[in-house]
JSON list of C-alpha atoms in Angstrom, two decimals:
[
{"chain": "A", "resi": 23, "resn": "MET", "atom": "CA", "xyz": [4.27, 4.27, -72.73]},
{"chain": "A", "resi": 24, "resn": "LYS", "atom": "CA", "xyz": [7.57, 3.01, -71.76]},
{"chain": "A", "resi": 25, "resn": "GLN", "atom": "CA", "xyz": [10.32, 5.39, -70.54]},
{"chain": "A", "resi": 26, "resn": "PRO", "atom": "CA", "xyz": [13.81, 4.68, -72.23]},
{"chain": "A", "resi": 27, "resn": "PHE", "atom": "CA", "xyz": [16.18, 3.19, -69.81]},
{"chain": "A", "resi": 28, "resn": "LEU", "atom": "CA", "xyz": [19.03, 5.32, -68.98]},
{"chain": "A", "resi": 29, "resn": "THR", "atom": "CA", "xyz": [22.36, 3.37, -68.60]},
{"chain": "A", "resi": 30, "resn": "ARG", "atom": "CA", "xyz": [24.97, 4.22, -65.84]},
{"chain": "A", "resi": 31, "resn": "ARG", "atom": "CA", "xyz": [27.18, 5.22, -68.65]},
{"chain": "A", "resi": 32, "resn": "ALA", "atom": "CA", "xyz": [24.88, 7.76, -70.42]},
{"chain": "A", "resi": 33, "resn": "MET", "atom": "CA", "xyz": [23.98, 9.12, -66.80]},
{"chain": "A", "resi": 34, "resn": "LEU", "atom": "CA", "xyz": [27.76, 9.72, -66.46]},
{"chain": "A", "resi": 35, "resn": "ALA", "atom": "CA", "xyz": [28.14, 10.99, -70.12]},
{"chain": "A", "resi": 36, "resn": "THR", "atom": "CA", "xyz": [25.33, 13.61, -69.25]},
{"chain": "A", "resi": 37, "resn": "GLY", "atom": "CA", "xyz": [26.85, 15.07, -66.37]},
{"chain": "A", "resi": 38, "resn": "ALA", "atom": "CA", "xyz": [30.06, 15.11, -67.55]},
{"chain": "A", "resi": 39, "resn": "ALA", "atom": "CA", "xyz": [29.03, 17.23, -70.34]},
{"chain": "A", "resi": 40, "resn": "ALA", "atom": "CA", "xyz": [27.18, 19.62, -68.22]},
{"chain": "A", "resi": 41, "resn": "LEU", "atom": "CA", "xyz": [30.29, 19.90, -65.87]},
{"chain": "A", "resi": 42, "resn": "ALA", "atom": "CA", "xyz": [32.55, 20.27, -68.54]},
{"chain": "A", "resi": 43, "resn": "THR", "atom": "CA", "xyz": [30.98, 23.44, -69.57]},
{"chain": "A", "resi": 44, "resn": "PRO", "atom": "CA", "xyz": [32.35, 26.54, -67.59]},
{"chain": "A", "resi": 45, "resn": "ALA", "atom": "CA", "xyz": [29.91, 29.03, -66.25]},
{"chain": "A", "resi": 46, "resn": "LEU", "atom": "CA", "xyz": [30.34, 32.06, -64.51]},
{"chain": "A", "resi": 47, "resn": "ALA", "atom": "CA", "xyz": [29.20, 32.38, -60.99]},
{"chain": "A", "resi": 48, "resn": "GLN", "atom": "CA", "xyz": [26.33, 34.78, -60.19]},
{"chain": "A", "resi": 49, "resn": "SER", "atom": "CA", "xyz": [27.14, 37.13, -57.35]},
{"chain": "A", "resi": 50, "resn": "ASN", "atom": "CA", "xyz": [24.15, 35.49, -55.28]},
{"chain": "A", "resi": 51, "resn": "SER", "atom": "CA", "xyz": [25.27, 31.85, -55.96]},
{"chain": "A", "resi": 52, "resn": "THR", "atom": "CA", "xyz": [26.16, 30.71, -52.51]},
{"chain": "A", "resi": 53, "resn": "GLU", "atom": "CA", "xyz": [22.97, 28.80, -51.02]},
{"chain": "A", "resi": 54, "resn": "MET", "atom": "CA", "xyz": [22.51, 28.57, -47.19]},
{"chain": "A", "resi": 55, "resn": "GLU", "atom": "CA", "xyz": [20.95, 26.01, -45.18]},
{"chain": "A", "resi": 56, "resn": "ALA", "atom": "CA", "xyz": [17.94, 27.84, -43.46]},
{"chain": "A", "resi": 57, "resn": "ASN", "atom": "CA", "xyz": [18.19, 27.37, -39.45]},
{"chain": "A", "resi": 58, "resn": "ILE", "atom": "CA", "xyz": [15.38, 25.36, -38.75]},
{"chain": "A", "resi": 59, "resn": "ARG", "atom": "CA", "xyz": [15.05, 27.30, -35.39]},
{"chain": "A", "resi": 60, "resn": "GLY", "atom": "CA", "xyz": [14.88, 30.47, -36.87]},
{"chain": "A", "resi": 61, "resn": "GLY", "atom": "CA", "xyz": [17.46, 33.27, -36.97]},
{"chain": "A", "resi": 62, "resn": "SER", "atom": "CA", "xyz": [20.08, 33.54, -39.26]},
{"chain": "A", "resi": 63, "resn": "ALA", "atom": "CA", "xyz": [21.56, 30.70, -41.88]},
{"chain": "A", "resi": 64, "resn": "VAL", "atom": "CA", "xyz": [23.86, 28.28, -40.53]},
{"chain": "A", "resi": 65, "resn": "THR", "atom": "CA", "xyz": [27.56, 28.37, -41.30]},
{"chain": "A", "resi": 66, "resn": "ARG", "atom": "CA", "xyz": [27.90, 25.52, -43.80]},
{"chain": "A", "resi": 67, "resn": "ASN", "atom": "CA", "xyz": [28.08, 25.79, -47.32]},
{"chain": "A", "resi": 68, "resn": "VAL", "atom": "CA", "xyz": [25.84, 23.80, -49.18]},
{"chain": "A", "resi": 69, "resn": "ALA", "atom": "CA", "xyz": [25.61, 24.11, -53.03]},
{"chain": "A", "resi": 70, "resn": "SER", "atom": "CA", "xyz": [27.46, 27.08, -54.33]},
{"chain": "A", "resi": 71, "resn": "PHE", "atom": "CA", "xyz": [30.35, 25.14, -56.48]},
{"chain": "A", "resi": 72, "resn": "ARG", "atom": "CA", "xyz": [29.99, 26.52, -59.90]},
{"chain": "A", "resi": 73, "resn": "SER", "atom": "CA", "xyz": [32.94, 26.25, -62.41]},
{"chain": "A", "resi": 74, "resn": "LEU", "atom": "CA", "xyz": [34.48, 29.43, -63.42]},
{"chain": "A", "resi": 75, "resn": "ASP", "atom": "CA", "xyz": [36.53, 30.89, -66.36]},
{"chain": "A", "resi": 76, "resn": "TRP", "atom": "CA", "xyz": [39.93, 32.38, -65.21]},
{"chain": "A", "resi": 77, "resn": "ARG", "atom": "CA", "xyz": [39.91, 35.26, -67.60]},
{"chain": "A", "resi": 78, "resn": "PRO", "atom": "CA", "xyz": [37.93, 37.69, -65.40]},
{"chain": "A", "resi": 79, "resn": "TYR", "atom": "CA", "xyz": [40.06, 37.17, -62.49]},
{"chain": "A", "resi": 80, "resn": "PHE", "atom": "CA", "xyz": [43.71, 37.11, -64.23]},
{"chain": "A", "resi": 81, "resn": "GLY", "atom": "CA", "xyz": [45.44, 38.58, -67.06]},
{"chain": "A", "resi": 82, "resn": "SER", "atom": "CA", "xyz": [47.35, 35.25, -67.81]},
{"chain": "A", "resi": 83, "resn": "LEU", "atom": "CA", "xyz": [47.98, 31.66, -66.55]},
{"chain": "A", "resi": 84, "resn": "THR", "atom": "CA", "xyz": [51.50, 32.18, -66.14]},
{"chain": "A", "resi": 85, "resn": "ASN", "atom": "CA", "xyz": [52.78, 29.68, -63.42]},
{"chain": "A", "resi": 86, "resn": "GLY", "atom": "CA", "xyz": [48.91, 28.62, -63.24]},
{"chain": "A", "resi": 87, "resn": "ALA", "atom": "CA", "xyz": [46.52, 30.39, -60.97]},
{"chain": "A", "resi": 88, "resn": "ILE", "atom": "CA", "xyz": [44.65, 29.69, -57.83]},
{"chain": "A", "resi": 89, "resn": "LEU", "atom": "CA", "xyz": [41.39, 31.58, -57.20]},
{"chain": "A", "resi": 90, "resn": "VAL", "atom": "CA", "xyz": [39.74, 31.46, -53.39]},
{"chain": "A", "resi": 91, "resn": "ASP", "atom": "CA", "xyz": [36.23, 32.42, -53.08]},
{"chain": "A", "resi": 92, "resn": "LEU", "atom": "CA", "xyz": [35.64, 33.22, -49.64]},
{"chain": "A", "resi": 93, "resn": "GLN", "atom": "CA", "xyz": [31.98, 33.50, -49.93]},
{"chain": "A", "resi": 94, "resn": "SER", "atom": "CA", "xyz": [31.51, 29.99, -51.76]},
{"chain": "A", "resi": 95, "resn": "ARG", "atom": "CA", "xyz": [34.35, 28.53, -49.73]},
{"chain": "A", "resi": 96, "resn": "ALA", "atom": "CA", "xyz": [35.62, 27.05, -52.90]},
{"chain": "A", "resi": 97, "resn": "LEU", "atom": "CA", "xyz": [39.33, 27.06, -54.38]},
{"chain": "A", "resi": 98, "resn": "HIS", "atom": "CA", "xyz": [39.70, 26.85, -58.05]},
{"chain": "A", "resi": 99, "resn": "TYR", "atom": "CA", "xyz": [42.91, 26.07, -59.96]},
{"chain": "A", "resi": 100, "resn": "TRP", "atom": "CA", "xyz": [44.02, 26.45, -63.59]},
{"chain": "A", "resi": 101, "resn": "SER", "atom": "CA", "xyz": [47.26, 24.92, -64.90]},
{"chain": "A", "resi": 102, "resn": "ALA", "atom": "CA", "xyz": [49.40, 27.38, -67.20]},
{"chain": "A", "resi": 103, "resn": "ASP", "atom": "CA", "xyz": [48.52, 25.58, -70.07]},
{"chain": "A", "resi": 104, "resn": "GLU", "atom": "CA", "xyz": [44.70, 25.44, -69.41]},
{"chain": "A", "resi": 105, "resn": "SER", "atom": "CA", "xyz": [44.75, 21.54, -69.58]},
{"chain": "A", "resi": 106, "resn": "VAL", "atom": "CA", "xyz": [43.74, 21.20, -65.70]},
{"chain": "A", "resi": 107, "resn": "TYR", "atom": "CA", "xyz": [40.88, 22.95, -63.93]},
{"chain": "A", "resi": 108, "resn": "LYS", "atom": "CA", "xyz": [39.93, 21.86, -60.72]},
{"chain": "A", "resi": 109, "resn": "LEU", "atom": "CA", "xyz": [37.38, 23.07, -58.12]},
{"chain": "A", "resi": 110, "resn": "TYR", "atom": "CA", "xyz": [37.87, 22.33, -54.53]},
{"chain": "A", "resi": 111, "resn": "PRO", "atom": "CA", "xyz": [35.81, 22.63, -51.05]},
{"chain": "A", "resi": 112, "resn": "THR", "atom": "CA", "xyz": [37.77, 24.74, -48.51]},
{"chain": "A", "resi": 113, "resn": "SER", "atom": "CA", "xyz": [37.31, 26.14, -44.89]},
{"chain": "A", "resi": 114, "resn": "VAL", "atom": "CA", "xyz": [37.82, 29.96, -44.74]},
{"chain": "A", "resi": 115, "resn": "PRO", "atom": "CA", "xyz": [38.40, 32.34, -41.79]},
{"chain": "A", "resi": 116, "resn": "LEU", "atom": "CA", "xyz": [36.16, 32.61, -38.99]},
{"chain": "A", "resi": 117, "resn": "THR", "atom": "CA", "xyz": [35.67, 36.44, -39.49]},
{"chain": "A", "resi": 118, "resn": "ASP", "atom": "CA", "xyz": [36.61, 38.95, -41.91]},
{"chain": "A", "resi": 119, "resn": "ASP", "atom": "CA", "xyz": [39.41, 40.63, -39.83]},
{"chain": "A", "resi": 120, "resn": "LEU", "atom": "CA", "xyz": [41.23, 37.15, -39.78]},
{"chain": "A", "resi": 121, "resn": "THR", "atom": "CA", "xyz": [41.93, 37.25, -43.29]},
{"chain": "A", "resi": 122, "resn": "ARG", "atom": "CA", "xyz": [43.37, 39.00, -46.25]},
{"chain": "A", "resi": 123, "resn": "ARG", "atom": "CA", "xyz": [41.78, 39.52, -49.84]},
{"chain": "A", "resi": 124, "resn": "GLY", "atom": "CA", "xyz": [43.88, 40.42, -52.93]},
{"chain": "A", "resi": 125, "resn": "GLU", "atom": "CA", "xyz": [46.60, 38.89, -55.13]},
{"chain": "A", "resi": 126, "resn": "THR", "atom": "CA", "xyz": [49.36, 37.01, -53.62]},
{"chain": "A", "resi": 127, "resn": "GLU", "atom": "CA", "xyz": [51.51, 33.74, -54.92]},
{"chain": "A", "resi": 128, "resn": "ILE", "atom": "CA", "xyz": [52.86, 30.68, -53.65]},
{"chain": "A", "resi": 129, "resn": "ILE", "atom": "CA", "xyz": [56.53, 31.10, -52.19]},
{"chain": "A", "resi": 130, "resn": "LYS", "atom": "CA", "xyz": [57.13, 28.02, -50.56]},
{"chain": "A", "resi": 131, "resn": "LYS", "atom": "CA", "xyz": [55.82, 24.41, -50.79]},
{"chain": "A", "resi": 132, "resn": "VAL", "atom": "CA", "xyz": [56.21, 22.01, -47.67]},
{"chain": "A", "resi": 133, "resn": "ASP", "atom": "CA", "xyz": [55.23, 18.36, -47.55]},
{"chain": "A", "resi": 134, "resn": "GLY", "atom": "CA", "xyz": [54.81, 17.63, -43.79]},
{"chain": "A", "resi": 135, "resn": "PRO", "atom": "CA", "xyz": [54.61, 20.97, -42.42]},
{"chain": "A", "resi": 136, "resn": "ASP", "atom": "CA", "xyz": [55.21, 21.94, -38.73]},
{"chain": "A", "resi": 137, "resn": "TRP", "atom": "CA", "xyz": [52.97, 24.47, -36.96]},
{"chain": "A", "resi": 138, "resn": "ARG", "atom": "CA", "xyz": [53.79, 27.28, -34.53]},
{"chain": "A", "resi": 139, "resn": "PRO", "atom": "CA", "xyz": [50.89, 29.57, -33.71]},
{"chain": "A", "resi": 140, "resn": "THR", "atom": "CA", "xyz": [51.08, 33.05, -34.81]},
{"chain": "A", "resi": 141, "resn": "PRO", "atom": "CA", "xyz": [51.40, 36.07, -32.05]},
{"chain": "A", "resi": 142, "resn": "SER", "atom": "CA", "xyz": [47.87, 36.96, -32.26]},
{"chain": "A", "resi": 143, "resn": "MET", "atom": "CA", "xyz": [46.42, 33.27, -32.11]},
{"chain": "A", "resi": 144, "resn": "LYS", "atom": "CA", "xyz": [48.38, 32.76, -29.12]},
{"chain": "A", "resi": 145, "resn": "GLU", "atom": "CA", "xyz": [46.89, 35.73, -27.64]},
{"chain": "A", "resi": 146, "resn": "ARG", "atom": "CA", "xyz": [43.63, 34.79, -28.22]},
{"chain": "A", "resi": 147, "resn": "ASN", "atom": "CA", "xyz": [44.27, 31.13, -27.23]},
{"chain": "A", "resi": 148, "resn": "PRO", "atom": "CA", "xyz": [47.20, 30.92, -24.60]},
{"chain": "A", "resi": 149, "resn": "GLU", "atom": "CA", "xyz": [46.36, 27.39, -23.71]},
{"chain": "A", "resi": 150, "resn": "TRP", "atom": "CA", "xyz": [47.71, 26.71, -27.39]},
{"chain": "A", "resi": 151, "resn": "PRO", "atom": "CA", "xyz": [51.07, 24.86, -27.53]},
{"chain": "A", "resi": 152, "resn": "ASP", "atom": "CA", "xyz": [53.76, 26.80, -29.10]},
{"chain": "A", "resi": 153, "resn": "TYR", "atom": "CA", "xyz": [54.60, 24.15, -31.71]},
{"chain": "A", "resi": 154, "resn": "ILE", "atom": "CA", "xyz": [53.26, 20.99, -33.22]},
{"chain": "A", "resi": 155, "resn": "GLY", "atom": "CA", "xyz": [55.48, 18.88, -35.22]},
{"chain": "A", "resi": 156, "resn": "PRO", "atom": "CA", "xyz": [54.25, 16.76, -38.66]},
{"chain": "A", "resi": 157, "resn": "GLY", "atom": "CA", "xyz": [51.79, 14.18, -38.16]},
{"chain": "A", "resi": 158, "resn": "PRO", "atom": "CA", "xyz": [48.24, 13.75, -37.37]},
{"chain": "A", "resi": 159, "resn": "ASP", "atom": "CA", "xyz": [47.98, 16.30, -34.91]},
{"chain": "A", "resi": 160, "resn": "ASN", "atom": "CA", "xyz": [49.00, 18.89, -36.96]},
{"chain": "A", "resi": 161, "resn": "PRO", "atom": "CA", "xyz": [46.75, 21.70, -37.87]},
{"chain": "A", "resi": 162, "resn": "LEU", "atom": "CA", "xyz": [48.33, 22.32, -41.22]},
{"chain": "A", "resi": 163, "resn": "GLY", "atom": "CA", "xyz": [47.63, 18.41, -42.44]},
{"chain": "A", "resi": 164, "resn": "THR", "atom": "CA", "xyz": [49.74, 16.98, -44.74]},
{"chain": "A", "resi": 165, "resn": "HIS", "atom": "CA", "xyz": [50.88, 19.71, -46.96]},
{"chain": "A", "resi": 166, "resn": "ALA", "atom": "CA", "xyz": [50.94, 23.64, -46.85]},
{"chain": "A", "resi": 167, "resn": "LEU", "atom": "CA", "xyz": [51.59, 26.14, -49.52]},
{"chain": "A", "resi": 168, "resn": "TRP", "atom": "CA", "xyz": [53.02, 29.37, -48.07]},
{"chain": "A", "resi": 169, "resn": "LEU", "atom": "CA", "xyz": [51.84, 32.43, -49.61]},
{"chain": "A", "resi": 170, "resn": "THR", "atom": "CA", "xyz": [53.66, 36.10, -49.74]},
{"chain": "A", "resi": 171, "resn": "TRP", "atom": "CA", "xyz": [51.62, 37.26, -46.67]},
{"chain": "A", "resi": 172, "resn": "GLN", "atom": "CA", "xyz": [53.18, 36.48, -43.61]},
{"chain": "A", "resi": 173, "resn": "TYR", "atom": "CA", "xyz": [51.22, 33.77, -41.62]},
{"chain": "A", "resi": 174, "resn": "TYR", "atom": "CA", "xyz": [48.83, 33.09, -44.41]},
{"chain": "A", "resi": 175, "resn": "ARG", "atom": "CA", "xyz": [48.67, 29.25, -45.95]},
{"chain": "A", "resi": 176, "resn": "ILE", "atom": "CA", "xyz": [46.57, 27.20, -47.96]},
{"chain": "A", "resi": 177, "resn": "HIS", "atom": "CA", "xyz": [46.82, 23.78, -46.05]},
{"chain": "A", "resi": 178, "resn": "GLY", "atom": "CA", "xyz": [45.28, 20.64, -45.40]},
{"chain": "A", "resi": 179, "resn": "THR", "atom": "CA", "xyz": [43.27, 19.76, -42.28]},
{"chain": "A", "resi": 180, "resn": "HIS", "atom": "CA", "xyz": [42.85, 16.44, -40.24]},
{"chain": "A", "resi": 181, "resn": "ASP", "atom": "CA", "xyz": [39.69, 17.90, -38.88]},
{"chain": "A", "resi": 182, "resn": "THR", "atom": "CA", "xyz": [37.63, 17.45, -41.85]},
{"chain": "A", "resi": 183, "resn": "ARG", "atom": "CA", "xyz": [34.43, 18.98, -39.90]},
{"chain": "A", "resi": 184, "resn": "LYS", "atom": "CA", "xyz": [36.01, 22.27, -40.73]},
{"chain": "A", "resi": 185, "resn": "ILE", "atom": "CA", "xyz": [35.90, 22.04, -44.57]},
{"chain": "A", "resi": 186, "resn": "GLY", "atom": "CA", "xyz": [32.81, 24.11, -45.93]},
{"chain": "A", "resi": 187, "resn": "ARG", "atom": "CA", "xyz": [32.60, 26.29, -42.87]},
{"chain": "A", "resi": 188, "resn": "ARG", "atom": "CA", "xyz": [33.97, 29.50, -41.44]},
{"chain": "A", "resi": 189, "resn": "SER", "atom": "CA", "xyz": [36.62, 27.93, -38.93]},
{"chain": "A", "resi": 190, "resn": "SER", "atom": "CA", "xyz": [40.04, 29.08, -39.56]},
{"chain": "A", "resi": 191, "resn": "ASN", "atom": "CA", "xyz": [42.24, 31.65, -38.23]},
{"chain": "A", "resi": 192, "resn": "GLY", "atom": "CA", "xyz": [43.04, 33.21, -41.34]},
{"chain": "A", "resi": 193, "resn": "CYS", "atom": "CA", "xyz": [44.28, 30.41, -43.79]},
{"chain": "A", "resi": 194, "resn": "ILE", "atom": "CA", "xyz": [42.49, 28.38, -46.28]},
{"chain": "A", "resi": 195, "resn": "GLY", "atom": "CA", "xyz": [41.91, 24.72, -45.41]},
{"chain": "A", "resi": 196, "resn": "MET", "atom": "CA", "xyz": [41.68, 21.79, -47.71]},
{"chain": "A", "resi": 197, "resn": "TYR", "atom": "CA", "xyz": [40.92, 17.95, -47.27]},
{"chain": "A", "resi": 198, "resn": "ASN", "atom": "CA", "xyz": [44.61, 16.33, -47.11]},
{"chain": "A", "resi": 199, "resn": "GLU", "atom": "CA", "xyz": [43.74, 14.48, -50.26]},
{"chain": "A", "resi": 200, "resn": "HIS", "atom": "CA", "xyz": [42.84, 17.62, -51.94]},
{"chain": "A", "resi": 201, "resn": "ILE", "atom": "CA", "xyz": [45.90, 19.76, -50.65]},
{"chain": "A", "resi": 202, "resn": "ALA", "atom": "CA", "xyz": [48.07, 16.62, -51.86]},
{"chain": "A", "resi": 203, "resn": "GLU", "atom": "CA", "xyz": [46.72, 17.32, -55.48]},
{"chain": "A", "resi": 204, "resn": "LEU", "atom": "CA", "xyz": [47.05, 20.76, -55.53]},
{"chain": "A", "resi": 205, "resn": "PHE", "atom": "CA", "xyz": [50.51, 20.71, -53.97]},
{"chain": "A", "resi": 206, "resn": "ALA", "atom": "CA", "xyz": [51.77, 18.38, -56.78]},
{"chain": "A", "resi": 207, "resn": "MET", "atom": "CA", "xyz": [50.14, 20.54, -59.61]},
{"chain": "A", "resi": 208, "resn": "SER", "atom": "CA", "xyz": [51.04, 24.08, -58.07]},
{"chain": "A", "resi": 209, "resn": "GLN", "atom": "CA", "xyz": [54.63, 25.76, -58.17]},
{"chain": "A", "resi": 210, "resn": "LEU", "atom": "CA", "xyz": [56.55, 28.28, -56.86]},
{"chain": "A", "resi": 211, "resn": "GLY", "atom": "CA", "xyz": [55.14, 31.54, -58.54]},
{"chain": "A", "resi": 212, "resn": "THR", "atom": "CA", "xyz": [51.73, 30.20, -58.89]},
{"chain": "A", "resi": 213, "resn": "GLN", "atom": "CA", "xyz": [49.29, 33.30, -58.92]},
{"chain": "A", "resi": 214, "resn": "VAL", "atom": "CA", "xyz": [46.67, 33.50, -56.07]},
{"chain": "A", "resi": 215, "resn": "LEU", "atom": "CA", "xyz": [43.90, 35.54, -55.67]},
{"chain": "A", "resi": 216, "resn": "VAL", "atom": "CA", "xyz": [41.68, 35.82, -52.66]},
{"chain": "A", "resi": 217, "resn": "LEU", "atom": "CA", "xyz": [38.21, 37.49, -52.94]}
]
């Protein structure tokens, strides 16, 4: 019996329908690559992206909402009118003691940020420069969103190897094209939950 031919358009429609249906993430949804030499899992996130509903995390979508899931290394964004939902891969802090968890919000948006290491970064890495201006060498990439927590940002990165890994000193990193999109959609007062 001849199998039905599935066109590219039909395949895309089927995939889009599946992606359009929100599903709650399961507590053990993060899948990690096994270390082929034995031992613990490698630190790269493989396939943990799941669309989420905003209701378990936020009371409303006033000013929009951003959920940063440190375990799955993903950032979820919902617009205030629920017309936009985005899911982005991120980099997360190297260790638990380098990050904050909880509720915060966007208090400043900078296109072309400059960078200065925090005092604790400089203490751990005295060879680091004291300042890097906007441009291709800037660790904050092309755009940055300041949070109410001192020194914590959601920002871009020119080092795309960091995305999907535990690689930051506390901030949440994104591909530059993704942070540019999030930068345009978010506003001052957008609520942020890091968990």
